[in-house]
PDB file of C-alpha atoms in Angstrom:
ATOM      1  CA  UNK A 214      80.972  96.355 112.102  1.00 35.00           C
ATOM      2  CA  UNK A 215      84.656  96.053 112.873  1.00 37.00           C
ATOM      3  CA  UNK A 216      86.944  96.454 109.943  1.00 34.00           C
ATOM      4  CA  UNK A 217      90.333  95.447 108.653  1.00 35.00           C
ATOM      5  CA  UNK A 218      92.110  98.611 109.770  1.00 34.00           C
ATOM      6  CA  UNK A 219      91.246 101.292 112.257  1.00 33.00           C
ATOM      7  CA  UNK A 220      91.645 103.751 109.369  1.00 32.00           C
ATOM      8  CA  UNK A 221      88.749 102.110 107.546  1.00 29.00           C
ATOM      9  CA  UNK A 222      85.404 103.811 107.530  1.00 26.00           C
ATOM     10  CA  UNK A 223      82.085 101.997 107.611  1.00 26.00           C
ATOM     11  CA  UNK A 224      79.845 102.706 104.647  1.00 27.00           C
ATOM     12  CA  UNK A 225      76.654 100.704 104.522  1.00 27.00           C
ATOM     13  CA  UNK A 226      78.351  97.451 105.539  1.00 26.00           C
ATOM     14  CA  UNK A 227      81.295  97.980 103.170  1.00 24.00           C
ATOM     15  CA  UNK A 228      84.361  99.893 104.292  1.00 28.00           C
ATOM     16  CA  UNK A 229      86.911 101.984 102.469  1.00 28.00           C
ATOM     17  CA  UNK A 230      90.600 102.463 103.139  1.00 33.00           C
ATOM     18  CA  UNK A 231      92.656 105.413 102.024  1.00 37.00           C
ATOM     19  CA  UNK A 232      96.302 104.484 101.555  1.00 43.00           C
ATOM     20  CA  UNK A 233      98.996 107.050 102.381  1.00 50.00           C
ATOM     21  CA  UNK A 234     101.637 106.451  99.710  1.00 46.00           C
ATOM     22  CA  UNK A 235     104.135 108.839 101.309  1.00 51.00           C
ATOM     23  CA  UNK A 236     104.116 107.092 104.673  1.00 51.00           C
ATOM     24  CA  UNK A 237     107.343 105.701 106.199  1.00 48.00           C
ATOM     25  CA  UNK A 238     105.939 102.208 105.721  1.00 47.00           C
ATOM     26  CA  UNK A 239     105.683 102.669 101.990  1.00 47.00           C
ATOM     27  CA  UNK A 240     108.966 104.545 101.809  1.00 46.00           C
ATOM     28  CA  UNK A 241     110.603 101.592 103.548  1.00 41.00           C
ATOM     29  CA  UNK A 242     108.993  99.255 101.062  1.00 37.00           C
ATOM     30  CA  UNK A 243     110.377 101.269  98.160  1.00 38.00           C
ATOM     31  CA  UNK A 244     113.866 101.212  99.621  1.00 33.00           C
ATOM     32  CA  UNK A 245     113.754  97.540 100.501  1.00 33.00           C
ATOM     33  CA  UNK A 246     111.974  96.216  97.425  1.00 32.00           C
ATOM     34  CA  UNK A 247     108.216  96.236  97.506  1.00 30.00           C
ATOM     35  CA  UNK A 248     106.378  93.029  98.209  1.00 28.00           C
ATOM     36  CA  UNK A 249     103.361  94.679  96.606  1.00 30.00           C
ATOM     37  CA  UNK A 250     104.163  96.951  93.602  1.00 31.00           C
ATOM     38  CA  UNK A 251     102.611 100.347  94.282  1.00 28.00           C
ATOM     39  CA  UNK A 252     101.935 103.032  91.703  1.00 32.00           C
ATOM     40  CA  UNK A 253     102.045 106.482  93.281  1.00 31.00           C
ATOM     41  CA  UNK A 254     100.480 108.693  90.599  1.00 34.00           C
ATOM     42  CA  UNK A 255      97.372 109.122  92.756  1.00 33.00           C
ATOM     43  CA  UNK A 256      96.001 107.874  96.069  1.00 35.00           C
ATOM     44  CA  UNK A 257      93.982 104.705  95.856  1.00 37.00           C
ATOM     45  CA  UNK A 258      90.749 103.667  97.498  1.00 36.00           C
ATOM     46  CA  UNK A 259      89.795 100.062  97.956  1.00 36.00           C
ATOM     47  CA  UNK A 260      86.686  98.350  99.230  1.00 36.00           C
ATOM     48  CA  UNK A 261      86.936  95.953 102.137  1.00 34.00           C
ATOM     49  CA  UNK A 262      84.368  93.265 102.712  1.00 38.00           C
ATOM     50  CA  UNK A 263      85.720  91.211 105.605  1.00 44.00           C
ATOM     51  CA  UNK A 264      85.934  92.297 109.186  1.00 61.00           C
ATOM     52  CA  UNK A 265      89.236  91.174 110.697  1.00 76.00           C
ATOM     53  CA  UNK A 266      91.068  94.166 112.096  1.00 80.00           C
ATOM     54  CA  UNK A 267      94.887  94.128 112.145  1.00 82.00           C
ATOM     55  CA  UNK A 268      96.318  95.563 115.380  1.00 88.00           C
ATOM     56  CA  UNK A 269      99.990  96.565 115.307  1.00 88.00           C
ATOM     57  CA  UNK A 270     102.122  95.831 118.348  1.00 88.00           C
ATOM     58  CA  UNK A 271     105.319  97.085 119.965  1.00 91.00           C
ATOM     59  CA  UNK A 272     106.757  94.695 122.566  1.00 89.00           C
ATOM     60  CA  UNK A 273     109.493  96.203 124.720  1.00 92.00           C
ATOM     61  CA  UNK A 274     112.088  94.338 126.769  1.00 87.00           C
ATOM     62  CA  UNK A 275     114.871  96.257 128.530  1.00 89.00           C
ATOM     63  CA  UNK A 276     114.205  99.246 126.295  1.00 93.00           C
ATOM     64  CA  UNK A 277     114.440  97.304 123.019  1.00 90.00           C
ATOM     65  CA  UNK A 278     111.689  96.244 120.616  1.00 89.00           C
ATOM     66  CA  UNK A 279     111.687  92.443 120.739  1.00 80.00           C
ATOM     67  CA  UNK A 280     109.568  89.413 120.002  1.00 75.00           C
ATOM     68  CA  UNK A 281     109.929  87.016 122.910  1.00 67.00           C
ATOM     69  CA  UNK A 282     108.300  83.696 123.684  1.00 56.00           C
ATOM     70  CA  UNK A 283     106.206  85.089 126.530  1.00 50.00           C
ATOM     71  CA  UNK A 284     106.030  81.864 128.476  1.00 49.00           C
ATOM     72  CA  UNK A 285     109.819  82.048 128.986  1.00 52.00           C
ATOM     73  CA  UNK A 286     109.588  85.375 130.828  1.00 52.00           C
ATOM     74  CA  UNK A 287     109.991  85.528 134.587  1.00 52.00           C
ATOM     75  CA  UNK A 288     111.418  87.889 137.181  1.00 47.00           C
ATOM     76  CA  UNK A 289     114.314  85.613 138.054  1.00 41.00           C
ATOM     77  CA  UNK A 290     115.713  82.701 136.069  1.00 45.00           C
ATOM     78  CA  UNK A 291     116.659  80.704 139.144  1.00 43.00           C
ATOM     79  CA  UNK A 292     115.651  77.450 137.500  1.00 44.00           C
ATOM     80  CA  UNK A 293     118.295  77.899 134.816  1.00 39.00           C
ATOM     81  CA  UNK A 294     115.757  78.307 132.033  1.00 48.00           C
ATOM     82  CA  UNK A 295     116.609  80.554 129.129  1.00 61.00           C
ATOM     83  CA  UNK A 296     114.703  83.575 127.861  1.00 63.00           C
ATOM     84  CA  UNK A 297     113.801  82.785 124.241  1.00 66.00           C
ATOM     85  CA  UNK A 298     113.994  85.802 121.911  1.00 64.00           C
ATOM     86  CA  UNK A 299     112.713  85.300 118.373  1.00 61.00           C
ATOM     87  CA  UNK A 300     113.712  88.708 117.114  1.00 70.00           C
ATOM     88  CA  UNK A 301     115.251  91.982 118.320  1.00 75.00           C
ATOM     89  CA  UNK A 302     114.762  95.085 116.208  1.00 80.00           C
ATOM     90  CA  UNK A 303     117.302  97.823 115.639  1.00 85.00           C
ATOM     91  CA  UNK A 304     114.459 100.304 115.258  1.00 90.00           C
ATOM     92  CA  UNK A 305     113.277 102.445 118.164  1.00 94.00           C
ATOM     93  CA  UNK A 306     109.770 102.427 119.557  1.00 95.00           C
ATOM     94  CA  UNK A 307     109.341 105.947 118.202  1.00 96.00           C
ATOM     95  CA  UNK A 308     110.125 104.767 114.670  1.00 93.00           C
ATOM     96  CA  UNK A 309     107.482 102.048 114.853  1.00 91.00           C
ATOM     97  CA  UNK A 310     104.929 104.454 116.327  1.00 94.00           C
ATOM     98  CA  UNK A 311     105.559 107.060 113.618  1.00 94.00           C
ATOM     99  CA  UNK A 312     105.210 104.431 110.886  1.00 89.00           C
ATOM    100  CA  UNK A 313     101.904 103.232 112.303  1.00 89.00           C
ATOM    101  CA  UNK A 314     100.708 106.825 112.628  1.00 92.00           C
ATOM    102  CA  UNK A 315     101.620 107.716 109.062  1.00 88.00           C
ATOM    103  CA  UNK A 316      99.916 104.585 107.753  1.00 82.00           C
ATOM    104  CA  UNK A 317      96.731 105.261 109.701  1.00 84.00           C
ATOM    105  CA  UNK A 318      96.925 102.166 111.913  1.00 85.00           C
ATOM    106  CA  UNK A 319      95.308 102.693 115.301  1.00 86.00           C
ATOM    107  CA  UNK A 320      94.323 100.365 118.104  1.00 91.00           C
ATOM    108  CA  UNK A 321      97.828  98.909 118.408  1.00 92.00           C
ATOM    109  CA  UNK A 322      99.391  98.133 121.743  1.00 92.00           C
ATOM    110  CA  UNK A 323     102.697  98.909 123.418  1.00 95.00           C
ATOM    111  CA  UNK A 324     103.638  96.235 125.956  1.00 92.00           C
ATOM    112  CA  UNK A 325     106.407  96.626 128.533  1.00 93.00           C
ATOM    113  CA  UNK A 326     107.808  93.171 129.262  1.00 84.00           C
ATOM    114  CA  UNK A 327     109.286  94.394 132.508  1.00 79.00           C
ATOM    115  CA  UNK A 328     109.023  97.526 134.625  1.00 79.00           C
ATOM    116  CA  UNK A 329     112.634  98.682 134.179  1.00 90.00           C
ATOM    117  CA  UNK A 330     113.284 102.399 133.480  1.00 95.00           C
ATOM    118  CA  UNK A 331     114.525 101.735 129.932  1.00 96.00           C
ATOM    119  CA  UNK A 332     111.295  99.983 128.971  1.00 95.00           C
ATOM    120  CA  UNK A 333     109.174 102.674 130.585  1.00 96.00           C
ATOM    121  CA  UNK A 334     111.069 105.389 128.721  1.00 97.00           C
ATOM    122  CA  UNK A 335     110.708 103.485 125.436  1.00 97.00           C
ATOM    123  CA  UNK A 336     106.958 103.103 125.982  1.00 97.00           C
ATOM    124  CA  UNK A 337     106.553 106.814 126.652  1.00 98.00           C
ATOM    125  CA  UNK A 338     108.564 107.539 123.515  1.00 98.00           C
ATOM    126  CA  UNK A 339     106.066 105.563 121.439  1.00 97.00           C
ATOM    127  CA  UNK A 340     103.078 107.265 123.075  1.00 98.00           C
ATOM    128  CA  UNK A 341     104.557 110.700 122.453  1.00 98.00           C
ATOM    129  CA  UNK A 342     105.253 109.833 118.821  1.00 98.00           C
ATOM    130  CA  UNK A 343     101.657 108.719 118.253  1.00 97.00           C
ATOM    131  CA  UNK A 344      99.398 110.366 120.842  1.00 97.00           C
ATOM    132  CA  UNK A 345      95.956 108.809 121.002  1.00 97.00           C
ATOM    133  CA  UNK A 346      96.858 106.021 118.596  1.00 97.00           C
ATOM    134  CA  UNK A 347      98.326 103.358 120.876  1.00 97.00           C
ATOM    135  CA  UNK A 348      97.321 101.392 123.946  1.00 98.00           C
ATOM    136  CA  UNK A 349      99.852 100.619 126.678  1.00 98.00           C
ATOM    137  CA  UNK A 350     100.278  97.694 129.053  1.00 96.00           C
ATOM    138  CA  UNK A 351     102.777  96.156 131.445  1.00 92.00           C
ATOM    139  CA  UNK A 352     102.758  97.001 135.136  1.00 93.00           C
ATOM    140  CA  UNK A 353      99.617  99.144 134.884  1.00 96.00           C
ATOM    141  CA  UNK A 354      97.876  99.795 138.195  1.00 97.00           C
ATOM    142  CA  UNK A 355      95.430 102.191 139.815  1.00 97.00           C
ATOM    143  CA  UNK A 356      98.397 104.302 140.844  1.00 97.00           C
ATOM    144  CA  UNK A 357      99.881 104.896 137.395  1.00 97.00           C
ATOM    145  CA  UNK A 358      97.074 104.274 134.881  1.00 98.00           C
ATOM    146  CA  UNK A 359      95.998 107.897 134.552  1.00 98.00           C
ATOM    147  CA  UNK A 360      99.563 109.079 133.962  1.00 98.00           C
ATOM    148  CA  UNK A 361      99.827 106.908 130.839  1.00 98.00           C
ATOM    149  CA  UNK A 362      96.560 108.330 129.509  1.00 98.00           C
ATOM    150  CA  UNK A 363      97.957 111.806 130.111  1.00 98.00           C
ATOM    151  CA  UNK A 364     101.129 110.820 128.235  1.00 98.00           C
ATOM    152  CA  UNK A 365      99.082 109.955 125.146  1.00 98.00           C
ATOM    153  CA  UNK A 366      97.802 106.372 125.495  1.00 98.00           C
ATOM    154  CA  UNK A 367      94.313 105.795 124.120  1.00 98.00           C
ATOM    155  CA  UNK A 368      93.793 102.929 126.588  1.00 98.00           C
ATOM    156  CA  UNK A 369      95.592 101.154 129.397  1.00 98.00           C
ATOM    157  CA  UNK A 370      95.880  97.352 129.362  1.00 98.00           C
ATOM    158  CA  UNK A 371      95.660  95.576 132.703  1.00 97.00           C
ATOM    159  CA  UNK A 372      96.134  91.997 133.894  1.00 91.00           C
ATOM    160  CA  UNK A 373      98.011  91.230 137.092  1.00 91.00           C
ATOM    161  CA  UNK A 374      96.713  94.253 138.997  1.00 95.00           C
ATOM    162  CA  UNK A 375      93.154  92.989 138.567  1.00 96.00           C
ATOM    163  CA  UNK A 376      93.803  89.238 138.730  1.00 94.00           C
ATOM    164  CA  UNK A 377      95.725  89.512 141.960  1.00 90.00           C
ATOM    165  CA  UNK A 378      97.115  86.485 143.799  1.00 89.00           C
ATOM    166  CA  UNK A 379      95.234  84.201 141.461  1.00 90.00           C
ATOM    167  CA  UNK A 380      91.833  85.795 142.029  1.00 94.00           C
ATOM    168  CA  UNK A 381      89.747  88.518 140.460  1.00 96.00           C
ATOM    169  CA  UNK A 382      90.046  91.646 142.610  1.00 97.00           C
ATOM    170  CA  UNK A 383      86.748  93.306 141.828  1.00 97.00           C
ATOM    171  CA  UNK A 384      87.491  96.367 143.933  1.00 98.00           C
ATOM    172  CA  UNK A 385      90.656  97.057 141.973  1.00 98.00           C
ATOM    173  CA  UNK A 386      88.765  96.612 138.724  1.00 98.00           C
ATOM    174  CA  UNK A 387      86.061  99.037 139.802  1.00 98.00           C
ATOM    175  CA  UNK A 388      88.731 101.487 140.935  1.00 98.00           C
ATOM    176  CA  UNK A 389      90.383 101.427 137.515  1.00 98.00           C
ATOM    177  CA  UNK A 390      87.032 102.088 135.833  1.00 98.00           C
ATOM    178  CA  UNK A 391      86.464 104.985 138.197  1.00 98.00           C
ATOM    179  CA  UNK A 392      89.876 106.501 137.396  1.00 98.00           C
ATOM    180  CA  UNK A 393      90.145 106.133 133.620  1.00 98.00           C
ATOM    181  CA  UNK A 394      86.650 105.073 132.584  1.00 98.00           C
ATOM    182  CA  UNK A 395      85.414 101.856 130.968  1.00 98.00           C
ATOM    183  CA  UNK A 396      86.059 103.385 127.530  1.00 98.00           C
ATOM    184  CA  UNK A 397      89.814 103.579 128.195  1.00 98.00           C
ATOM    185  CA  UNK A 398      90.317 100.220 129.876  1.00 98.00           C
ATOM    186  CA  UNK A 399      91.421  96.991 128.183  1.00 98.00           C
ATOM    187  CA  UNK A 400      91.525  93.743 130.112  1.00 98.00           C
ATOM    188  CA  UNK A 401      94.286  91.342 129.130  1.00 96.00           C
ATOM    189  CA  UNK A 402      92.725  87.948 129.720  1.00 97.00           C
ATOM    190  CA  UNK A 403      95.533  85.919 128.184  1.00 94.00           C
ATOM    191  CA  UNK A 404      95.160  82.281 129.072  1.00 95.00           C
ATOM    192  CA  UNK A 405      96.555  78.762 129.023  1.00 93.00           C
ATOM    193  CA  UNK A 406      94.876  75.385 128.999  1.00 92.00           C
ATOM    194  CA  UNK A 407      94.331  73.959 132.462  1.00 88.00           C
ATOM    195  CA  UNK A 408      93.695  70.294 133.083  1.00 82.00           C
ATOM    196  CA  UNK A 409      93.689  69.789 129.332  1.00 76.00           C
ATOM    197  CA  UNK A 410      90.179  71.091 128.779  1.00 73.00           C
ATOM    198  CA  UNK A 411      89.556  74.615 130.107  1.00 92.00           C
ATOM    199  CA  UNK A 412      91.290  77.975 129.651  1.00 96.00           C
ATOM    200  CA  UNK A 413      92.441  79.785 132.778  1.00 95.00           C
ATOM    201  CA  UNK A 414      93.591  83.415 132.814  1.00 96.00           C
ATOM    202  CA  UNK A 415      97.298  83.689 133.599  1.00 93.00           C
ATOM    203  CA  UNK A 416      99.190  86.547 135.244  1.00 88.00           C
ATOM    204  CA  UNK A 417     102.697  87.646 136.245  1.00 80.00           C
ATOM    205  CA  UNK A 418     104.291  87.268 132.819  1.00 73.00           C
ATOM    206  CA  UNK A 419     102.004  84.316 132.180  1.00 77.00           C
ATOM    207  CA  UNK A 420     103.730  82.259 134.853  1.00 82.00           C
ATOM    208  CA  UNK A 421     100.810  81.957 137.300  1.00 88.00           C
ATOM    209  CA  UNK A 422      97.374  80.442 136.783  1.00 91.00           C
ATOM    210  CA  UNK A 423      94.460  82.377 138.227  1.00 93.00           C
ATOM    211  CA  UNK A 424      91.302  80.662 139.375  1.00 93.00           C
ATOM    212  CA  UNK A 425      89.317  82.559 136.735  1.00 95.00           C
ATOM    213  CA  UNK A 426      88.299  80.417 133.772  1.00 96.00           C
ATOM    214  CA  UNK A 427      87.800  82.106 130.423  1.00 96.00           C
ATOM    215  CA  UNK A 428      84.317  81.116 129.292  1.00 96.00           C
ATOM    216  CA  UNK A 429      80.978  82.587 128.271  1.00 97.00           C
ATOM    217  CA  UNK A 430      80.106  83.638 131.809  1.00 97.00           C
ATOM    218  CA  UNK A 431      83.403  85.350 132.659  1.00 97.00           C
ATOM    219  CA  UNK A 432      83.625  87.110 129.276  1.00 98.00           C
ATOM    220  CA  UNK A 433      80.129  88.494 129.711  1.00 98.00           C
ATOM    221  CA  UNK A 434      80.841  89.689 133.244  1.00 98.00           C
ATOM    222  CA  UNK A 435      84.262  91.231 132.572  1.00 98.00           C
ATOM    223  CA  UNK A 436      82.991  92.847 129.381  1.00 98.00           C
ATOM    224  CA  UNK A 437      80.880  95.114 131.552  1.00 98.00           C
ATOM    225  CA  UNK A 438      84.010  96.802 132.869  1.00 98.00           C
ATOM    226  CA  UNK A 439      86.207  97.168 129.776  1.00 98.00           C
ATOM    227  CA  UNK A 440      86.240  98.606 126.274  1.00 98.00           C
ATOM    228  CA  UNK A 441      88.136  95.663 124.765  1.00 97.00           C
ATOM    229  CA  UNK A 442      89.830  92.369 125.565  1.00 98.00           C
ATOM    230  CA  UNK A 443      93.370  91.402 124.602  1.00 96.00           C
ATOM    231  CA  UNK A 444      93.967  87.649 124.588  1.00 96.00           C
ATOM    232  CA  UNK A 445      97.250  85.850 124.002  1.00 92.00           C
ATOM    233  CA  UNK A 446      97.026  82.130 123.408  1.00 92.00           C
ATOM    234  CA  UNK A 447      99.986  81.523 125.690  1.00 90.00           C
ATOM    235  CA  UNK A 448     100.351  77.849 124.821  1.00 87.00           C
ATOM    236  CA  UNK A 449     101.209  78.753 121.220  1.00 84.00           C
ATOM    237  CA  UNK A 450     102.424  82.357 121.512  1.00 77.00           C
ATOM    238  CA  UNK A 451     105.825  82.958 119.924  1.00 66.00           C
ATOM    239  CA  UNK A 452     106.318  79.273 119.123  1.00 65.00           C
ATOM    240  CA  UNK A 453     105.293  79.286 115.437  1.00 67.00           C
ATOM    241  CA  UNK A 454     102.895  76.414 116.052  1.00 72.00           C
ATOM    242  CA  UNK A 455      99.839  77.925 114.430  1.00 84.00           C
ATOM    243  CA  UNK A 456      96.888  79.493 116.207  1.00 91.00           C
ATOM    244  CA  UNK A 457      94.728  78.111 118.990  1.00 93.00           C
ATOM    245  CA  UNK A 458      91.520  77.713 116.977  1.00 95.00           C
ATOM    246  CA  UNK A 459      89.483  76.517 119.936  1.00 95.00           C
ATOM    247  CA  UNK A 460      90.351  79.677 121.866  1.00 96.00           C
ATOM    248  CA  UNK A 461      89.584  81.912 118.868  1.00 97.00           C
ATOM    249  CA  UNK A 462      86.201  80.202 118.470  1.00 97.00           C
ATOM    250  CA  UNK A 463      85.457  80.769 122.157  1.00 97.00           C
ATOM    251  CA  UNK A 464      86.203  84.479 121.742  1.00 97.00           C
ATOM    252  CA  UNK A 465      84.222  84.775 118.538  1.00 96.00           C
ATOM    253  CA  UNK A 466      81.199  83.099 120.075  1.00 97.00           C
ATOM    254  CA  UNK A 467      81.073  84.788 123.448  1.00 97.00           C
ATOM    255  CA  UNK A 468      83.001  88.073 123.686  1.00 97.00           C
ATOM    256  CA  UNK A 469      80.495  90.918 124.137  1.00 97.00           C
ATOM    257  CA  UNK A 470      83.104  93.603 123.332  1.00 97.00           C
ATOM    258  CA  UNK A 471      85.885  93.954 120.722  1.00 95.00           C
ATOM    259  CA  UNK A 472      88.620  91.366 121.235  1.00 97.00           C
ATOM    260  CA  UNK A 473      92.113  90.984 119.818  1.00 96.00           C
ATOM    261  CA  UNK A 474      93.847  87.606 119.610  1.00 95.00           C
ATOM    262  CA  UNK A 475      97.600  87.012 119.542  1.00 90.00           C
ATOM    263  CA  UNK A 476      99.529  83.782 119.350  1.00 88.00           C
ATOM    264  CA  UNK A 477     100.881  81.404 116.759  1.00 85.00           C
ATOM    265  CA  UNK A 478     100.159  83.428 113.619  1.00 83.00           C
ATOM    266  CA  UNK A 479     102.824  82.188 111.220  1.00 78.00           C
ATOM    267  CA  UNK A 480     101.313  82.035 107.722  1.00 77.00           C
ATOM    268  CA  UNK A 481      98.383  83.751 106.038  1.00 77.00           C
ATOM    269  CA  UNK A 482      96.299  80.608 106.410  1.00 83.00           C
ATOM    270  CA  UNK A 483      96.394  81.298 110.152  1.00 86.00           C
ATOM    271  CA  UNK A 484      94.722  84.664 109.581  1.00 84.00           C
ATOM    272  CA  UNK A 485      92.033  82.958 107.514  1.00 88.00           C
ATOM    273  CA  UNK A 486      91.501  80.468 110.354  1.00 92.00           C
ATOM    274  CA  UNK A 487      91.063  83.359 112.794  1.00 93.00           C
ATOM    275  CA  UNK A 488      88.513  84.928 110.458  1.00 92.00           C
ATOM    276  CA  UNK A 489      86.554  81.686 110.188  1.00 94.00           C
ATOM    277  CA  UNK A 490      86.860  80.400 113.762  1.00 95.00           C
ATOM    278  CA  UNK A 491      86.164  83.852 115.195  1.00 95.00           C
ATOM    279  CA  UNK A 492      83.239  84.434 112.812  1.00 93.00           C
ATOM    280  CA  UNK A 493      84.817  87.683 111.620  1.00 91.00           C
ATOM    281  CA  UNK A 494      84.620  89.185 115.097  1.00 92.00           C
ATOM    282  CA  UNK A 495      88.131  88.537 116.427  1.00 95.00           C
ATOM    283  CA  UNK A 496      90.914  90.953 115.553  1.00 94.00           C
ATOM    284  CA  UNK A 497      94.532  89.838 115.141  1.00 90.00           C
ATOM    285  CA  UNK A 498      97.919  91.145 116.155  1.00 87.00           C
ATOM    286  CA  UNK A 499     101.461  90.116 115.261  1.00 76.00           C
ATOM    287  CA  UNK A 500     104.455  91.450 117.160  1.00 58.00           C
ATOM    288  CA  UNK A 501     105.995  94.462 115.463  1.00 38.00           C
ATOM    289  CA  UNK A 502     109.391  93.236 116.550  1.00 36.00           C
ATOM    290  CA  UNK A 503     109.248  91.050 113.463  1.00 51.00           C
ATOM    291  CA  UNK A 504     110.976  92.639 110.485  1.00 51.00           C
ATOM    292  CA  UNK A 505     108.752  95.548 109.473  1.00 47.00           C
ATOM    293  CA  UNK A 506     108.385  94.076 105.978  1.00 47.00           C
ATOM    294  CA  UNK A 507     106.695  91.042 107.490  1.00 53.00           C
ATOM    295  CA  UNK A 508     104.266  93.293 109.347  1.00 53.00           C
ATOM    296  CA  UNK A 509     103.540  95.267 106.188  1.00 53.00           C
ATOM    297  CA  UNK A 510     103.098  92.028 104.263  1.00 51.00           C
ATOM    298  CA  UNK A 511     100.577  90.775 106.799  1.00 54.00           C
ATOM    299  CA  UNK A 512      98.719  94.090 106.751  1.00 55.00           C
ATOM    300  CA  UNK A 513      98.471  93.986 102.972  1.00 53.00           C
ATOM    301  CA  UNK A 514      97.508  90.325 102.868  1.00 52.00           C
ATOM    302  CA  UNK A 515      94.726  90.990 105.351  1.00 53.00           C
ATOM    303  CA  UNK A 516      93.172  92.910 102.485  1.00 48.00           C
ATOM    304  CA  UNK A 517      92.950  89.834 100.273  1.00 45.00           C
ATOM    305  CA  UNK A 518      89.203  89.963 100.665  1.00 43.00           C
ATOM    306  CA  UNK A 519      89.242  93.351  98.977  1.00 35.00           C
ATOM    307  CA  UNK A 520      87.423  94.366  95.849  1.00 29.00           C
ATOM    308  CA  UNK A 521      89.552  97.072  94.298  1.00 30.00           C
ATOM    309  CA  UNK A 522      87.886  99.824  92.291  1.00 33.00           C
ATOM    310  CA  UNK A 523      88.724  99.866  88.598  1.00 32.00           C
ATOM    311  CA  UNK A 524      90.764 103.062  88.824  1.00 32.00           C
ATOM    312  CA  UNK A 525      93.127 101.673  91.453  1.00 29.00           C
ATOM    313  CA  UNK A 526      96.049  99.354  90.918  1.00 28.00           C
ATOM    314  CA  UNK A 527      97.645  99.815  94.325  1.00 29.00           C
ATOM    315  CA  UNK A 528      97.486  96.150  95.275  1.00 25.00           C
ATOM    316  CA  UNK A 529      98.230  94.721  91.866  1.00 25.00           C
TER     317      UNK A 529
END
């Protein structure tokens, strides 16, 4: 059973979550005005009954933590289009990583939106601040994947290296498995609608369609090589349009391994839609470049399906 936080422990189908009241996340809440009043006389323990797992995220662009509309990214803006940035944080990647570590959130991902030295250095900073607690993606290949594991990444996230020139390069995929192992490999199978009816995996900053359709057959096959899938609904990602329910349903029905969805989450009703459409089997991520209070708020609200024990008033 997958649970609402990677710091939740399965216990006969019901999971428990131990809240660290002295964490930087909670300290920030106290300084900024808590969205959820927290009494700190004693640690609290709450019971969780629904299985959507929140995955934190650190998106990096030119060394800064940002939330960018991914479909506006490209190597060169020769067509005069404009990179759309929703938010740029004044916090470092290390600060985000330490907050996630202190709050017991694992399974989050660090994504380099560009292979520039500043972004690479920022990614390594996050991995060093939270060794073993974060996944890393962006420019990962057979040549550098092991180095990121050695720097502290729990997993490497790969797209363009495997879906090369619009096609699945099976030899590259097998090579990655040989180097880091299936248990440390995440396949980013982010996709866009093609011909108005099917989802095709996209690569190269989501600018290029591959010839690989995301469906029951491809999910089953690719799941044999990876520990997890990461899937951005590119058509809605960063645009505050709501989630792609059809895509979430596809993932919930057919993914044979853990899968995390990103894209269009704007209000808590969107999280509920992910829970329902994904049949409780699709995890959710929201870019950490959003104000940290928003991320904390989402994390807390993901626990709305909680039954709190009578001795705890942490969420009241």
